[in-house]
């Protein structure tokens, strides 16, 4: 039987969490944080998402607050009794002078699963964002499930990034070809939005320049105070190394 679950996080500038609501498989725990961040770890309370599940996780970072969200383990999309696709929506809001670091573990698309994942981010003009997405297409020795993802980011009400990706047997043809994954089974991206990219002079005031990171990753500037690292890799470890390199360049701790 499929389930519906909604979990919510609200972070305040004094380091408190006025709202920390878990639901179903989305168990939220406040954990010890590095540096100035309030930290919340998502702990999987049960297997999810399964076919037909409807999951929603909302996070609001109020003006001046600093929030780090990670997860205790990878999220594994699995087939279920319900033949309908599962959905997993993330709705993130970051206020003026606030910062969100969204750094979960990988999403694994298991054979036979079908998941539609949508991430929507609303940023104030002076907000900062570090967002990592990693998809592993199939567990060891198995084919991937069907995975469709969409990431939409708006800054000060204006579009900053809107992209949609599809993988697996239900995706349009060519997703595994040389122009897309080239046979790799791990893919991901790192998005960093920081008003400091627009500053003149200073250590982080220089414009972000395009560059290769290893053999299968690239860092590119976006039209705004933002940069995107996109990578493919043979496995999860190699993918994380590439994205960590980009993280150290763009948003060191």
XYZ file of C-alpha atoms in Angstrom:
253
model
C 0.000 0.000 0.000
C 1.397 3.423 -0.978
C 1.797 6.233 1.548
C 1.754 10.004 1.760
C 4.163 11.842 4.028
C 5.127 15.491 4.573
C 8.066 16.597 6.724
C 8.993 20.216 7.533
C 12.030 22.149 8.744
C 12.112 25.817 9.739
C 15.455 27.318 10.820
C 15.714 30.629 12.725
C 18.730 32.991 12.886
C 19.273 32.276 16.608
C 20.090 28.648 15.767
C 16.734 27.276 16.877
C 14.375 25.078 14.890
C 10.834 26.426 15.446
C 9.511 23.618 13.259
C 10.975 20.119 12.961
C 8.210 17.771 11.885
C 8.871 14.183 10.822
C 6.386 12.042 8.955
C 6.398 8.447 7.747
C 9.797 7.497 6.311
C 11.123 11.066 6.663
C 12.514 11.165 10.192
C 14.275 14.459 10.984
C 16.908 14.667 13.716
C 18.854 17.660 14.965
C 22.529 16.650 15.008
C 25.803 18.245 16.010
C 26.775 20.864 13.455
C 30.172 21.949 12.131
C 30.901 25.664 12.359
C 28.025 28.167 12.481
C 25.314 25.935 11.017
C 22.197 24.438 12.522
C 22.226 20.847 11.289
C 19.355 18.486 10.514
C 19.914 14.884 9.418
C 17.240 12.975 7.498
C 17.022 9.414 8.791
C 15.078 6.829 6.782
C 12.482 5.373 9.173
C 11.268 2.784 6.629
C 11.862 1.694 3.043
C 10.806 4.495 0.710
C 10.041 5.702 -1.831
C 8.140 2.687 -3.142
C 5.784 2.615 -6.115
C 2.881 5.017 -5.564
C 4.417 6.817 -2.557
C 4.023 10.594 -2.315
C 6.782 12.201 -0.249
C 7.271 15.920 0.440
C 10.059 17.586 2.400
C 9.864 21.347 3.000
C 12.656 23.481 4.434
C 12.521 27.203 5.229
C 15.661 29.099 6.226
C 14.537 32.397 7.696
C 16.397 35.667 7.146
C 19.911 35.463 8.585
C 19.750 31.758 9.500
C 22.293 29.110 8.437
C 21.103 25.543 7.948
C 22.885 22.350 6.922
C 20.738 19.386 5.883
C 22.274 15.971 5.229
C 21.117 12.359 5.461
C 22.223 9.311 7.380
C 22.229 6.993 4.358
C 21.412 6.789 0.684
C 17.785 6.955 -0.438
C 16.827 3.865 -2.464
C 13.883 4.031 -4.866
C 12.291 0.575 -4.965
C 9.413 -1.052 -6.846
C 6.224 -1.511 -4.848
C 2.894 -3.249 -4.997
C 1.403 -0.099 -6.532
C 2.412 0.187 -10.191
C 2.127 3.990 -10.154
C 5.375 5.979 -10.040
C 6.561 7.346 -6.704
C 7.065 11.079 -6.258
C 9.523 12.873 -3.976
C 9.232 16.663 -3.822
C 11.665 19.049 -2.126
C 10.549 22.651 -1.547
C 13.322 24.876 -0.221
C 13.065 28.549 0.726
C 16.078 30.657 1.756
C 15.627 34.170 3.124
C 17.652 37.354 2.941
C 21.194 36.925 4.275
C 20.473 33.249 4.986
C 22.408 30.176 3.855
C 21.303 26.622 3.096
C 23.690 23.726 2.559
C 21.661 20.830 1.153
C 24.039 17.861 1.104
C 22.167 14.536 1.243
C 23.593 11.141 0.384
C 22.958 9.525 -2.988
C 19.641 8.608 -4.542
C 19.781 5.013 -5.849
C 17.381 4.029 -8.621
C 16.871 0.276 -8.133
C 15.786 -1.998 -10.961
C 12.014 -2.006 -11.461
C 11.431 1.282 -9.626
C 9.916 4.447 -11.077
C 10.507 7.757 -9.319
C 9.724 11.351 -10.221
C 11.733 13.782 -8.114
C 11.143 17.542 -8.136
C 13.278 20.113 -6.306
C 12.045 23.716 -6.158
C 14.193 26.426 -4.565
C 13.161 30.020 -3.829
C 16.071 32.310 -2.925
C 16.036 35.876 -1.664
C 18.425 38.214 -3.472
C 21.012 37.992 -0.696
C 20.620 34.263 0.008
C 23.376 31.672 -0.334
C 22.850 28.077 -1.441
C 24.971 24.943 -1.747
C 22.939 22.075 -3.210
C 24.232 18.640 -4.168
C 22.351 15.968 -6.109
C 23.745 12.496 -6.810
C 21.985 9.697 -8.680
C 23.218 6.099 -8.792
C 21.545 4.180 -11.598
C 21.043 0.656 -10.310
C 22.595 -1.222 -7.425
C 25.636 -3.415 -8.051
C 25.050 -5.758 -10.969
C 21.520 -4.597 -11.782
C 19.854 -2.367 -14.334
C 18.544 1.047 -13.258
C 14.933 1.872 -12.628
C 13.183 4.783 -14.325
C 14.167 8.123 -12.818
C 12.977 11.606 -13.784
C 14.353 14.630 -11.936
C 13.696 18.346 -12.225
C 15.545 21.167 -10.468
C 14.041 24.664 -10.534
C 15.789 27.559 -8.791
C 14.535 31.144 -8.626
C 16.452 34.056 -7.130
C 14.586 37.226 -6.162
C 11.629 35.864 -8.126
C 13.630 35.405 -11.340
C 14.622 32.073 -12.925
C 18.209 31.042 -12.232
C 18.196 27.374 -13.270
C 15.522 25.019 -14.576
C 16.563 21.630 -15.873
C 14.974 18.233 -16.246
C 16.761 14.879 -16.620
C 15.549 11.352 -17.301
C 17.244 7.962 -17.016
C 16.313 4.319 -17.269
C 13.995 2.204 -19.435
C 11.132 4.700 -19.280
C 13.262 7.694 -20.306
C 13.623 9.079 -23.851
C 16.167 7.263 -25.991
C 19.825 8.232 -25.863
C 20.117 8.760 -22.111
C 22.880 6.127 -21.923
C 24.595 7.158 -25.156
C 28.002 8.814 -25.592
C 26.479 12.315 -25.554
C 24.895 11.827 -22.113
C 26.209 9.188 -19.689
C 28.524 7.283 -21.988
C 27.951 4.047 -20.101
C 28.507 5.536 -16.647
C 26.099 4.685 -13.830
C 26.695 7.589 -11.445
C 25.795 11.195 -12.207
C 25.264 14.342 -10.200
C 25.621 18.064 -9.840
C 26.593 20.727 -7.370
C 24.933 24.146 -7.491
C 26.419 27.067 -5.572
C 24.665 30.440 -5.403
C 26.543 33.220 -3.646
C 26.192 37.013 -4.032
C 29.963 37.210 -3.450
C 30.460 35.951 -7.006
C 29.265 39.375 -8.171
C 31.611 41.393 -5.956
C 34.545 43.304 -7.415
C 37.973 42.425 -6.086
C 38.685 40.360 -3.012
C 39.355 36.656 -2.640
C 35.934 35.521 -3.878
C 35.086 38.549 -5.971
C 36.547 37.233 -9.216
C 34.049 35.876 -11.754
C 33.632 32.111 -11.787
C 35.478 30.626 -14.764
C 34.696 27.414 -16.623
C 37.085 24.555 -15.970
C 37.337 20.783 -16.121
C 37.418 18.827 -12.883
C 39.047 15.516 -13.636
C 38.051 13.531 -16.717
C 34.259 13.643 -16.551
C 33.243 16.765 -14.600
C 32.942 20.419 -15.528
C 32.415 23.661 -13.615
C 30.530 26.424 -15.436
C 29.241 29.864 -14.387
C 25.529 30.582 -14.610
C 23.822 33.826 -15.588
C 23.789 35.201 -12.054
C 25.883 34.831 -8.895
C 26.018 31.059 -9.321
C 28.075 28.167 -10.636
C 27.200 24.590 -11.533
C 29.366 21.483 -11.401
C 28.074 18.554 -13.473
C 29.720 15.130 -13.359
C 29.376 11.529 -14.498
C 31.415 8.689 -13.023
C 31.678 4.905 -12.975
C 30.616 4.698 -9.322
C 29.431 6.691 -6.317
C 32.909 7.169 -4.837
C 34.354 8.703 -7.998
C 31.290 10.932 -8.344
C 31.606 12.258 -4.790
C 35.291 13.013 -5.307
C 34.508 15.131 -8.367
C 31.723 17.057 -6.630
C 33.829 17.538 -3.494
C 36.516 19.133 -5.631
C 33.955 21.579 -6.938
C 32.642 22.209 -3.427
C 36.122 23.077 -2.164
C 36.637 25.514 -5.033
C 33.269 27.249 -4.811
C 32.161 27.017 -1.184
C 34.966 26.029 1.186
C 33.954 25.534 4.804
